Short mmCIF file of C-alpha atoms and ligand atoms in Angstrom, two decimals:
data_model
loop_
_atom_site.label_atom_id
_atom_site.label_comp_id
_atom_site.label_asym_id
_atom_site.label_seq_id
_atom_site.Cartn_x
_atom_site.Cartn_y
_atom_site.Cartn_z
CA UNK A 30 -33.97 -4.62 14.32
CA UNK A 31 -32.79 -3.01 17.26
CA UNK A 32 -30.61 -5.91 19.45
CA UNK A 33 -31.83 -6.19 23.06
CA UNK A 34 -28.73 -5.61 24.90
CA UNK A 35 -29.41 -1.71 23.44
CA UNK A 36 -32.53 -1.80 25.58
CA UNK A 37 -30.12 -2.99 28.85
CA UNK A 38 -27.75 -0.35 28.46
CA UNK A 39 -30.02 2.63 27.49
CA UNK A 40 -31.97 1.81 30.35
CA UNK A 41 -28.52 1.21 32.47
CA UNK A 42 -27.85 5.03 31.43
CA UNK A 43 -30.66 6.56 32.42
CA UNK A 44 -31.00 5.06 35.65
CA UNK A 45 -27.29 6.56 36.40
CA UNK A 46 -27.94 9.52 34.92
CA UNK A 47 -31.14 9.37 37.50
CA UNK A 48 -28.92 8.11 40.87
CA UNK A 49 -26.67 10.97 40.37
CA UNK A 50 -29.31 13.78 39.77
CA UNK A 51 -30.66 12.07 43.25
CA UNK A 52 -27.38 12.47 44.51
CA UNK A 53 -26.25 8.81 44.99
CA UNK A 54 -22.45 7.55 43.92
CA UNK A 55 -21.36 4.97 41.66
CA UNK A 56 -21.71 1.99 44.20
CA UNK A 57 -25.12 2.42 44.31
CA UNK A 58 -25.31 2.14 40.61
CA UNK A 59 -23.40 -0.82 40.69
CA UNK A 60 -25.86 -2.20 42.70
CA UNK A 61 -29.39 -1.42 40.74
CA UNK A 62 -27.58 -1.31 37.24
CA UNK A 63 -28.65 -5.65 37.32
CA UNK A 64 -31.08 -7.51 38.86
CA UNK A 65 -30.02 -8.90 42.55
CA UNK A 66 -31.22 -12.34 41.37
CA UNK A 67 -31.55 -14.07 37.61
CA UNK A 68 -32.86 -17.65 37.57
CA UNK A 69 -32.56 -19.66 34.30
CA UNK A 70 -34.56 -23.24 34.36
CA UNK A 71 -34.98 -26.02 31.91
CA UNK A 72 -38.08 -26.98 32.14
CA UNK A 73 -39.08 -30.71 30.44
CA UNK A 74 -42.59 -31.13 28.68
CA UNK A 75 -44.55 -33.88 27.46
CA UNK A 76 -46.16 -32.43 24.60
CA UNK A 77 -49.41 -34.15 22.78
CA UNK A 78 -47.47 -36.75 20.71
CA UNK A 79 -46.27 -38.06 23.14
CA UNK A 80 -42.37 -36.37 22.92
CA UNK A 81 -40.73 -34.35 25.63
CA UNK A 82 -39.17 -30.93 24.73
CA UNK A 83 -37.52 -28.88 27.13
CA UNK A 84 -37.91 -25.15 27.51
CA UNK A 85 -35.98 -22.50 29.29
CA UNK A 86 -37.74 -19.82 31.10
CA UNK A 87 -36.44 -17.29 33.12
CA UNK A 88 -36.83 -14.85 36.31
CA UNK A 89 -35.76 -11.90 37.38
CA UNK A 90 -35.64 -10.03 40.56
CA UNK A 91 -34.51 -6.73 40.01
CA UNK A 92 -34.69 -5.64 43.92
CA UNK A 93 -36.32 -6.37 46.83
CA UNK A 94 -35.71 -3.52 49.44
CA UNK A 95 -38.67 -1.84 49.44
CA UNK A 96 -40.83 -5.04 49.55
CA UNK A 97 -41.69 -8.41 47.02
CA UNK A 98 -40.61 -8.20 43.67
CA UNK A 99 -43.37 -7.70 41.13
CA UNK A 100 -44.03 -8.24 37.36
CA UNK A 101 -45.24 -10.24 34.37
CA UNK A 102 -44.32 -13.54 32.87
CA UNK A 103 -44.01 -13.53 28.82
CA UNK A 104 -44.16 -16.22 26.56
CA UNK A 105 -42.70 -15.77 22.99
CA UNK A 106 -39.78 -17.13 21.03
CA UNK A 107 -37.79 -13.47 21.41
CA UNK A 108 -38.03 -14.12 25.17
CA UNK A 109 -34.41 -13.51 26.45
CA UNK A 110 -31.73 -13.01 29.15
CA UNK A 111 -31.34 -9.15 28.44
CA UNK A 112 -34.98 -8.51 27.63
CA UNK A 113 -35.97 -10.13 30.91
CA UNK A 114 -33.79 -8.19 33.02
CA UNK A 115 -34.12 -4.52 31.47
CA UNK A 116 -38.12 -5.42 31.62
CA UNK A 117 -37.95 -6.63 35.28
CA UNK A 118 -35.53 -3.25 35.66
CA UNK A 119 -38.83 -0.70 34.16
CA UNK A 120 -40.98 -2.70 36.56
CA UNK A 121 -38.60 -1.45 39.23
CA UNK A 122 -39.61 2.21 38.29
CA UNK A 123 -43.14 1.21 37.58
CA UNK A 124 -43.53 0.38 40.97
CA UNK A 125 -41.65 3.47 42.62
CA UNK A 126 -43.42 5.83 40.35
CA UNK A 127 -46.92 5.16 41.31
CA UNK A 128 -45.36 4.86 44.95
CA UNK A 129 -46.21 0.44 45.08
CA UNK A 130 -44.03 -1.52 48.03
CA UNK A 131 -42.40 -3.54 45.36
CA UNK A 132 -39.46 -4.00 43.78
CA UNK A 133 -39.38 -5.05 39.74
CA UNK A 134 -39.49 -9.04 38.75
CA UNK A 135 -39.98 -9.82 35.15
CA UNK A 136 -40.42 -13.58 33.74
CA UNK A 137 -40.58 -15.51 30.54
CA UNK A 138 -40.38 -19.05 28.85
CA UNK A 139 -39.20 -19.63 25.45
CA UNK A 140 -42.15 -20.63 23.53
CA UNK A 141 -44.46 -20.35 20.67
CA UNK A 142 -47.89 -20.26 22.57
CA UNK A 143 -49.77 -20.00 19.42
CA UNK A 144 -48.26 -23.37 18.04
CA UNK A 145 -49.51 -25.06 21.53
CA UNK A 146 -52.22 -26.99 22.93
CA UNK A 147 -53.78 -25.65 26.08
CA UNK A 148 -52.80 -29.28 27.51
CA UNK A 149 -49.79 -28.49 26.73
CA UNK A 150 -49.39 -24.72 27.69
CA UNK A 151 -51.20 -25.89 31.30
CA UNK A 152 -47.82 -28.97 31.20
CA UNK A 153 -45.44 -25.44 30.83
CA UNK A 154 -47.13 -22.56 33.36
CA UNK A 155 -47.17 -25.41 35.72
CA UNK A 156 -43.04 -26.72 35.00
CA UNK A 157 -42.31 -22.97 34.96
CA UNK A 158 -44.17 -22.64 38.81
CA UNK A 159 -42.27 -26.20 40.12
CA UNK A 160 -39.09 -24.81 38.72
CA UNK A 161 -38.82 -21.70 40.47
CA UNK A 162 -41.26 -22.26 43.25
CA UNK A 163 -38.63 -21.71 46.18
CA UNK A 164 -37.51 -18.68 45.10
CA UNK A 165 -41.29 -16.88 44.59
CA UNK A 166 -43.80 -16.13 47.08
CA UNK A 167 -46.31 -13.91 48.20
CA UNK A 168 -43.82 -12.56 50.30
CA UNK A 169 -41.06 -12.54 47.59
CA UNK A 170 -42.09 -12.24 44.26
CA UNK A 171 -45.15 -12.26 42.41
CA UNK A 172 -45.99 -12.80 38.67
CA UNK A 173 -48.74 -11.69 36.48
CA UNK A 174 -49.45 -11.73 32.89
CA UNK A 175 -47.83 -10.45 30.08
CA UNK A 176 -47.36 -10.88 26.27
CA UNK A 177 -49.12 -13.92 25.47
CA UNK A 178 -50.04 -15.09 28.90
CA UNK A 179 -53.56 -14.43 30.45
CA UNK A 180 -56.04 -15.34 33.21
CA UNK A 181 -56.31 -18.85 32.38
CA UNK A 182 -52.62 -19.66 32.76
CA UNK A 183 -52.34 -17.38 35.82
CA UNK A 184 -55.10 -19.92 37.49
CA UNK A 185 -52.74 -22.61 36.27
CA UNK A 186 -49.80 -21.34 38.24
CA UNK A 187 -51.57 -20.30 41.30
CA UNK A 188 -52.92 -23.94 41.99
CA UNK A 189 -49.49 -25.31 41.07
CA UNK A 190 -48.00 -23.11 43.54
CA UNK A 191 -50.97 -23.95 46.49
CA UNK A 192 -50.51 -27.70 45.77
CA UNK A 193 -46.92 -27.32 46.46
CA UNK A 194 -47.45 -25.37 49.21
CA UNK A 195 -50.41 -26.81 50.48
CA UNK A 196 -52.44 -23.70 51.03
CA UNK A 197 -54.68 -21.70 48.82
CA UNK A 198 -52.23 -19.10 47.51
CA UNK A 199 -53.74 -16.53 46.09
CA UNK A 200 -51.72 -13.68 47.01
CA UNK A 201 -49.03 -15.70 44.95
CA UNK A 202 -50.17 -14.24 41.45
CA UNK A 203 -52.28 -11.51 40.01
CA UNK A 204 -54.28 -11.16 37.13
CA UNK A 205 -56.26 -14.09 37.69
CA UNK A 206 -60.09 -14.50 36.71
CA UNK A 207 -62.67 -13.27 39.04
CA UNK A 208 -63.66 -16.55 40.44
CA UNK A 209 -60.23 -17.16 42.25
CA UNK A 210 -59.52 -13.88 43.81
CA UNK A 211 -58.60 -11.53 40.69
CA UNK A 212 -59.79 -8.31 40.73
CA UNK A 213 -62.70 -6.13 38.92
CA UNK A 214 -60.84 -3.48 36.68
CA UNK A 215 -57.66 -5.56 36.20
CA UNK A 216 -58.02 -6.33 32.51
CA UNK A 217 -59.00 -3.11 31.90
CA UNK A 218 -56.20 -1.14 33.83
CA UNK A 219 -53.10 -0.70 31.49
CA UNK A 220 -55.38 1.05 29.02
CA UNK A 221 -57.13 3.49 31.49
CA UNK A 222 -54.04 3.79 33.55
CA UNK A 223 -52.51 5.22 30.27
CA UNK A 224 -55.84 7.03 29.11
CA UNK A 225 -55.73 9.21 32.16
CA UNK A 226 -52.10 10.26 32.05
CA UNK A 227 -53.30 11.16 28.36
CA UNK A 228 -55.95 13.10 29.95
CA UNK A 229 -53.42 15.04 32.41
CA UNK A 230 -51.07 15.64 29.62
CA UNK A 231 -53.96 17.01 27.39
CA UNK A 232 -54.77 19.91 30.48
CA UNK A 233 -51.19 20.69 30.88
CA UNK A 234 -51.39 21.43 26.91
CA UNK A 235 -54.68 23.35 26.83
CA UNK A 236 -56.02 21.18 24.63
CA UNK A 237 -59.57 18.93 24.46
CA UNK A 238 -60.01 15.25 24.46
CA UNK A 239 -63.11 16.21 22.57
CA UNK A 240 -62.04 16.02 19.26
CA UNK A 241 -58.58 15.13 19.38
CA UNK A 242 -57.28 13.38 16.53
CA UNK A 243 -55.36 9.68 17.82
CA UNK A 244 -53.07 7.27 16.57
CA UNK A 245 -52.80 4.72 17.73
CA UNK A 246 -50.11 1.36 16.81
CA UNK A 247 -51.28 -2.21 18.57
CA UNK A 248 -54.81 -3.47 18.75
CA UNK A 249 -54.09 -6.16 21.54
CA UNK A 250 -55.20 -5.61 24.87
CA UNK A 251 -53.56 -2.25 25.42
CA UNK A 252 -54.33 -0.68 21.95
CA UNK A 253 -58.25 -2.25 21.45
CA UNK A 254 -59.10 -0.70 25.31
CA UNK A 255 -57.47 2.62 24.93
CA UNK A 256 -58.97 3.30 21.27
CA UNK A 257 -62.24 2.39 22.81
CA UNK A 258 -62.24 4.31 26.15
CA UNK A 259 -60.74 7.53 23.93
CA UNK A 260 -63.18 6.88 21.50
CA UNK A 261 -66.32 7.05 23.77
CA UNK A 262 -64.84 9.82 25.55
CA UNK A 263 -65.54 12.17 21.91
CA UNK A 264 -61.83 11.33 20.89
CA UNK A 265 -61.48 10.70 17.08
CA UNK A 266 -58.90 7.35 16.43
CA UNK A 267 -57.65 8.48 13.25
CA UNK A 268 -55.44 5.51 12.93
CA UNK A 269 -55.25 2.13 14.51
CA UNK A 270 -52.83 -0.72 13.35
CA UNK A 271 -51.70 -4.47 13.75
CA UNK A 272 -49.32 -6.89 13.02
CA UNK A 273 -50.62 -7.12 9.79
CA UNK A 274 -51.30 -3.35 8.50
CA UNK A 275 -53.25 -0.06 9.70
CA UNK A 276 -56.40 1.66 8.90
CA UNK A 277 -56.87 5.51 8.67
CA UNK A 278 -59.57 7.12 8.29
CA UNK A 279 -59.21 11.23 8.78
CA UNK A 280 -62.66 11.54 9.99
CA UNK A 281 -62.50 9.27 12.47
CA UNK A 282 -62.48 5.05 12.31
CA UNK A 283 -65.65 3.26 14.12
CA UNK A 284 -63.87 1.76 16.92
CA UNK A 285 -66.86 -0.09 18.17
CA UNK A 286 -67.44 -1.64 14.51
CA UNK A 287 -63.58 -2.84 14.82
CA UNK A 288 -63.68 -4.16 18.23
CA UNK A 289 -66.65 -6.69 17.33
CA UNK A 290 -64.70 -7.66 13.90
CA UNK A 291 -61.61 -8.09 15.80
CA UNK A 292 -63.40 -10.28 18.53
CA UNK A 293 -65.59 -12.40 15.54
CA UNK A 294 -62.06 -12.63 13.14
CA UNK A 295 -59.05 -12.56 15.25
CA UNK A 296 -57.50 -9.83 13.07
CA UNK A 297 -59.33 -6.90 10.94
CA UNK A 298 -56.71 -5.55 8.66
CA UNK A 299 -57.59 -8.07 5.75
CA UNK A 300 -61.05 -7.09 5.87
CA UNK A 301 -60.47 -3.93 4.10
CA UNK A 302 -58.57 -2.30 1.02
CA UNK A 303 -57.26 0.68 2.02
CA UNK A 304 -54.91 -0.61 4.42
CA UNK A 305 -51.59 1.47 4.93
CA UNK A 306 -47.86 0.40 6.40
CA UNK A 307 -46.94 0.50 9.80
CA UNK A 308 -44.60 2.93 8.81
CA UNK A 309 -47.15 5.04 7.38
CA UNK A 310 -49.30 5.15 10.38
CA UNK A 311 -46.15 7.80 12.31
CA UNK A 312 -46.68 10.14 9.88
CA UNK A 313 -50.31 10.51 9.64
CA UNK A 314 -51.94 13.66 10.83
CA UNK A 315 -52.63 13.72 14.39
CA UNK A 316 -53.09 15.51 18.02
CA UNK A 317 -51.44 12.16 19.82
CA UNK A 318 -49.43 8.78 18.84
CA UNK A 319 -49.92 5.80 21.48
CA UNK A 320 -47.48 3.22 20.59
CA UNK A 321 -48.93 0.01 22.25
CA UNK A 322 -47.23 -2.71 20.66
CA UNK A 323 -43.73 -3.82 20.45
CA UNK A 324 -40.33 -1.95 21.62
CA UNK A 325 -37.96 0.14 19.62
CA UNK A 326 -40.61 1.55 16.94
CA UNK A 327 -40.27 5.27 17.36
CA UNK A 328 -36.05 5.63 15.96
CA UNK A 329 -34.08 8.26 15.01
CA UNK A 330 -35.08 7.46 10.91
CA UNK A 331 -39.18 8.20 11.58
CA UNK A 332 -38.91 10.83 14.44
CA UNK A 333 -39.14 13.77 12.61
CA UNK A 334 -41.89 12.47 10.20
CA UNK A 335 -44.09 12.21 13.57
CA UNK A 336 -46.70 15.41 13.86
CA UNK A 337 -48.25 14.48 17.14
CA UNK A 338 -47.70 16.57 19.98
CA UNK A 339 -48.31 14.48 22.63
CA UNK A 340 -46.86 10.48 22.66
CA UNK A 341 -48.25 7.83 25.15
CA UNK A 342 -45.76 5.22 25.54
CA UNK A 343 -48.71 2.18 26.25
CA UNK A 344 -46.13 -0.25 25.25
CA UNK A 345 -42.49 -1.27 27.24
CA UNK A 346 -39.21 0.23 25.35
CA UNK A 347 -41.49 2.07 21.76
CA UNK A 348 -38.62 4.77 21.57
CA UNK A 349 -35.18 4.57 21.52
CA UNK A 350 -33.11 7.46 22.87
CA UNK A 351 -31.98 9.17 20.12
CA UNK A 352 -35.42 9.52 19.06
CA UNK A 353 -36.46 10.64 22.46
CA UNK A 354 -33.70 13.63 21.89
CA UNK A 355 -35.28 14.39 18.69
CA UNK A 356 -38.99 15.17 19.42
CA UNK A 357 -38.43 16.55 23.33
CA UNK A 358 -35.82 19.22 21.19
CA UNK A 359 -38.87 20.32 19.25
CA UNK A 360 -41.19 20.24 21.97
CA UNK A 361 -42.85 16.93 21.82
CA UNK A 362 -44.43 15.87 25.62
CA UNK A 363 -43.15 12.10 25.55
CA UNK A 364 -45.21 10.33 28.65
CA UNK A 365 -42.90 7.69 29.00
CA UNK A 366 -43.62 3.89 29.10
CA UNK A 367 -42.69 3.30 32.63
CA UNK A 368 -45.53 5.84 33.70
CA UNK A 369 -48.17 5.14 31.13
CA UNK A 370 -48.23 1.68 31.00
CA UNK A 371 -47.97 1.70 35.15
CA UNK A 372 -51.51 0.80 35.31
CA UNK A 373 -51.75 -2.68 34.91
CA UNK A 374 -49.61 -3.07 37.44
CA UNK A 375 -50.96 -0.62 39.87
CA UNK A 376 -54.43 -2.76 39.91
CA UNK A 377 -52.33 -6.14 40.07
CA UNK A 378 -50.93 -4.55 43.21
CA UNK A 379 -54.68 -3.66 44.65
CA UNK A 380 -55.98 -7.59 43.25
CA UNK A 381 -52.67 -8.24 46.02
CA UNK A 382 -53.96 -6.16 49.04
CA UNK A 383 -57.13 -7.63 48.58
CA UNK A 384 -56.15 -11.42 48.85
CA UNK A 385 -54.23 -10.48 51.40
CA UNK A 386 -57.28 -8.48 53.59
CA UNK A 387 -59.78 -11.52 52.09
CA UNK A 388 -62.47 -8.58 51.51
CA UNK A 389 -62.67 -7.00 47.85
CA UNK A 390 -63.70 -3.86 46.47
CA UNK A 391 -66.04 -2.41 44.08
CA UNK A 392 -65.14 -1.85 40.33
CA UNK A 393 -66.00 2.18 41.04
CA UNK A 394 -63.44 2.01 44.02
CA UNK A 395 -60.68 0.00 41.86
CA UNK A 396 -60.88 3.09 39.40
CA UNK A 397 -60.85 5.65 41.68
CA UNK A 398 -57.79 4.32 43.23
CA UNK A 399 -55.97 4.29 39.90
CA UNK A 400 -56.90 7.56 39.22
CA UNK A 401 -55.24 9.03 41.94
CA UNK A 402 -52.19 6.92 41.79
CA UNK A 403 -52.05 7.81 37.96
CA UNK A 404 -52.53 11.51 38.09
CA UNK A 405 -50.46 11.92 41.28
CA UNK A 406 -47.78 9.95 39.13
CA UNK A 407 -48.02 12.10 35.93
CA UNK A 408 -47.97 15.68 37.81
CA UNK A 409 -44.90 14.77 40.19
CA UNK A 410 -42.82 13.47 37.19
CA UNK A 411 -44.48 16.78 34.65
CA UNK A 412 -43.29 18.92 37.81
CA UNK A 413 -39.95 17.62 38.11
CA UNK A 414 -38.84 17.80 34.35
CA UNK A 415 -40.12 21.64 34.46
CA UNK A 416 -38.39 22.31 37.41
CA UNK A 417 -35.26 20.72 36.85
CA UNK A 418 -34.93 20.99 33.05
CA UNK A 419 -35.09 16.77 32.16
CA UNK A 420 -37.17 15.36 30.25
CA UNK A 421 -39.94 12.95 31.36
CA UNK A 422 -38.28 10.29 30.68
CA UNK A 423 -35.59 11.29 32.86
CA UNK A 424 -37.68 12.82 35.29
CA UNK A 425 -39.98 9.01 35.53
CA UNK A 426 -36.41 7.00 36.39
CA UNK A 427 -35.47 9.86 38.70
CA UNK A 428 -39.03 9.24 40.68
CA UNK A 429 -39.38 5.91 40.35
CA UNK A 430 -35.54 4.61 41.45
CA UNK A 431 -35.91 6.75 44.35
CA UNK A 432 -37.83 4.72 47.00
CA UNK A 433 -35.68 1.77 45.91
CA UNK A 434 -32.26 3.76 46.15
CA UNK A 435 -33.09 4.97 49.69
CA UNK A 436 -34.21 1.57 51.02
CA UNK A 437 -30.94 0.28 49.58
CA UNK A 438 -29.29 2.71 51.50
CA UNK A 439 -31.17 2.35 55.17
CA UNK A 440 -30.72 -1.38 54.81
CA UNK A 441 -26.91 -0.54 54.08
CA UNK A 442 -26.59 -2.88 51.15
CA UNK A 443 -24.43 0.25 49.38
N1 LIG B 3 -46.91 -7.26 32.75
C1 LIG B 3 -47.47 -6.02 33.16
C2 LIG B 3 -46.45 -4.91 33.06
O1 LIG B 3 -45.48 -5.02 32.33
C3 LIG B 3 -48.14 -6.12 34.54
C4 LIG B 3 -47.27 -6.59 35.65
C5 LIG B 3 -48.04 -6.88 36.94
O2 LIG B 3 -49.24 -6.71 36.94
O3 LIG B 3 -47.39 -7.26 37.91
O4 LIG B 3 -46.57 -3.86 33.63
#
């Protein structure tokens, strides 16, 4: 298992690597290479027998120059200091890449949601809200979901944060339900977000979506939306895994079929024999690999077993560096996680814009919006690593610390 602090330095190096290729010294590093603000908070419970536990959660506030800080809240046991800030650090070039006026947050309790009541789980997003309430804001910093947190506990949070305010603050959170200000498209918009900078890559390529032959590694919320919006587009998802195990099927799986098991069971592996490893699924035969699950999954041991020519990073941190070396060297086009999975929180930003204005927009013009914030995104950062000889990786941090590095610099922090 690959230790988190690995994820805060790599991403420490490539963001200096990307300050100096923008021509900014080493104070300004010094500055972005941490979050301007970490809060830790205990955070008591009473839980259903009638015990109290206490949790810590966490937030942090990468930086704030360019406007509010902006990013999920996880809960899951692995939730941790270094995790939290490298996430709230890619939210940071999120953001800048598809050109948002926000800076990166990232948040997170230690938890085991599945072991929970909702009583209880509504006791925690509502702790978690009293506990850092003066330091988040629609003006400041605004959460979302993330792993294992949803609409549900984002309407939790919001009225916690209105009582204690005593205004209706919707502008406070995004990724809430419909009914209290969220926004058509949101629960859709990681997957298409990543599903059209698959679609630019495929042009740049001269290949066809028709046809092409996908793997893909997560079937959560990410993985189940992007198999199916690929799938109806004449895609064929050769592969599709979970926790559990993967299915392949070289003439294509039935996505649809999967989607309704997955919905009736919870899970679908078990439901069939001929399931293969996880680490199977890299190597089999395919036009494109979207890794939409977990971090550090794509390592220097299976790179060179991997025969797709095109990888989607839908999930935060899938390849490490070395492995990033390994398949740009033999030609590989990587469209790295802080582009790809941008989506989600391009659409939180428009669910923002619209509480603010009070007037909200049709599902057709949600899309349409992405669109052009996705494919603007993709060609800039494609551009840049042809012109300047990175790769995209480099080329995303290079774009997306930029707005953030300047502001830095008018406001003369550095
Ligand atoms: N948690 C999502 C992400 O990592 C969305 C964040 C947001 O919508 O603010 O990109």
């Amino acid at each position: 298992m690959t230790k988190t602090t690995d994820l805060v330095s790599s991403t420490q190096e490539i963001t200096k690597e990307a300050l100096h290729k923008l021509g900014f010294d080493d104070g300004m590093y010094e500055l972005i290479k941490e979050p301007l603000r970490f809060l830790e908070v205990r955070i008591p419970i009473r839980m259903d027998d009638n015990t109290v536990k206490t949790f810590t959660g966490y937030r942090a506030q990468h930086n704030h120059a360019v406007g509010p800080t902006k990013g999920g809240v996880r809960f899951h046991p692995d939730v941790n200091k270094d995790e939290v800030k490298a996430l709230s650090m890619w939210m940071t070039m999120k953001c800048g890449i598809t050109d948002l006026p926000f800076g990166g947050g990232k948040g997170g309790i230690i938890c085991d949601p599945r072991q929970m009541s909702n009583q209880e789980l509504e006791r925690l997003s509502r702790g978690y809200v009293r506990a850092i309430s003066q330091f988040v804001g629609p003006e400041s910093d605004i959460p979302a979901p993330d792993v294992y947190t949803n609409p549900q506990i984002m309407s939790w949070m919001m009225d916690e944060y209105s009582k204690i305010n005593r205004s209706n603050a919707f502008a406070f959170i995004t990724g809430k339900p419909l009914a209290l200000g969220g926004s058509l498209g949101r629960n859709r918009a990681t997957a298409l977000g990543a599903v059209i900078t698959i679609e630019e890559a495929i042009k740049r390529k001269n290949l066809d979506i028709k046809g092409s032959r996908i793997t893909i590694q997560g079937f959560g919320n990410a993985g189940s939306f992007i198999a199916k919006i690929l799938h109806d587009m004449g895609a064929k998802i050769v592969a599709i895994s979970e926790s559990y195990g993967a299915l392949h099927n070289p003439d294509g799986l039935d996505v649809n079929r999967l989607i309704e098991l997955k919905e009736q069971h919870g899970r679908v592996t078990h439901l069939f024999d001929d399931v293969i490893t996880n680490e199977a699924l890299f190597e089999v035969d395919c036009d494109i690999l979207v890794p939409a699950a977990l971090s550090n999954q794509i390592t220097e041991d299976n790179a060179s077993k991997i025969k797709a020519s095109i990888i989607a990073e839908a999930a935060n941190g899938p390849t490490t560096q070395e492995a990033t070396r390994i398949l740009t060297n033999r030609g590989v086009l990587i469209i790295p996680d802080v582009l790809a999975s941008a989506g989600g929180v391009t659409v939180s930003y428009f669910e923002w814009v619209q509480n603010n204005q009070g007037y909200y927009w049709s599902e057709e013009e949600i899309n349409h919006k992405l669109r052009n914030k996705m494919v603007d995104a993709f060609n800039k950062i494609y551009d840049l690593a042809e012109d300047r000889n990175m790769d995209m990786r480099l080329a995303a941090y290079v774009l997306g610390i930029k707005r953030t590095a300047e502001a830095t610099r008018f406001r003369g922090w550095a």
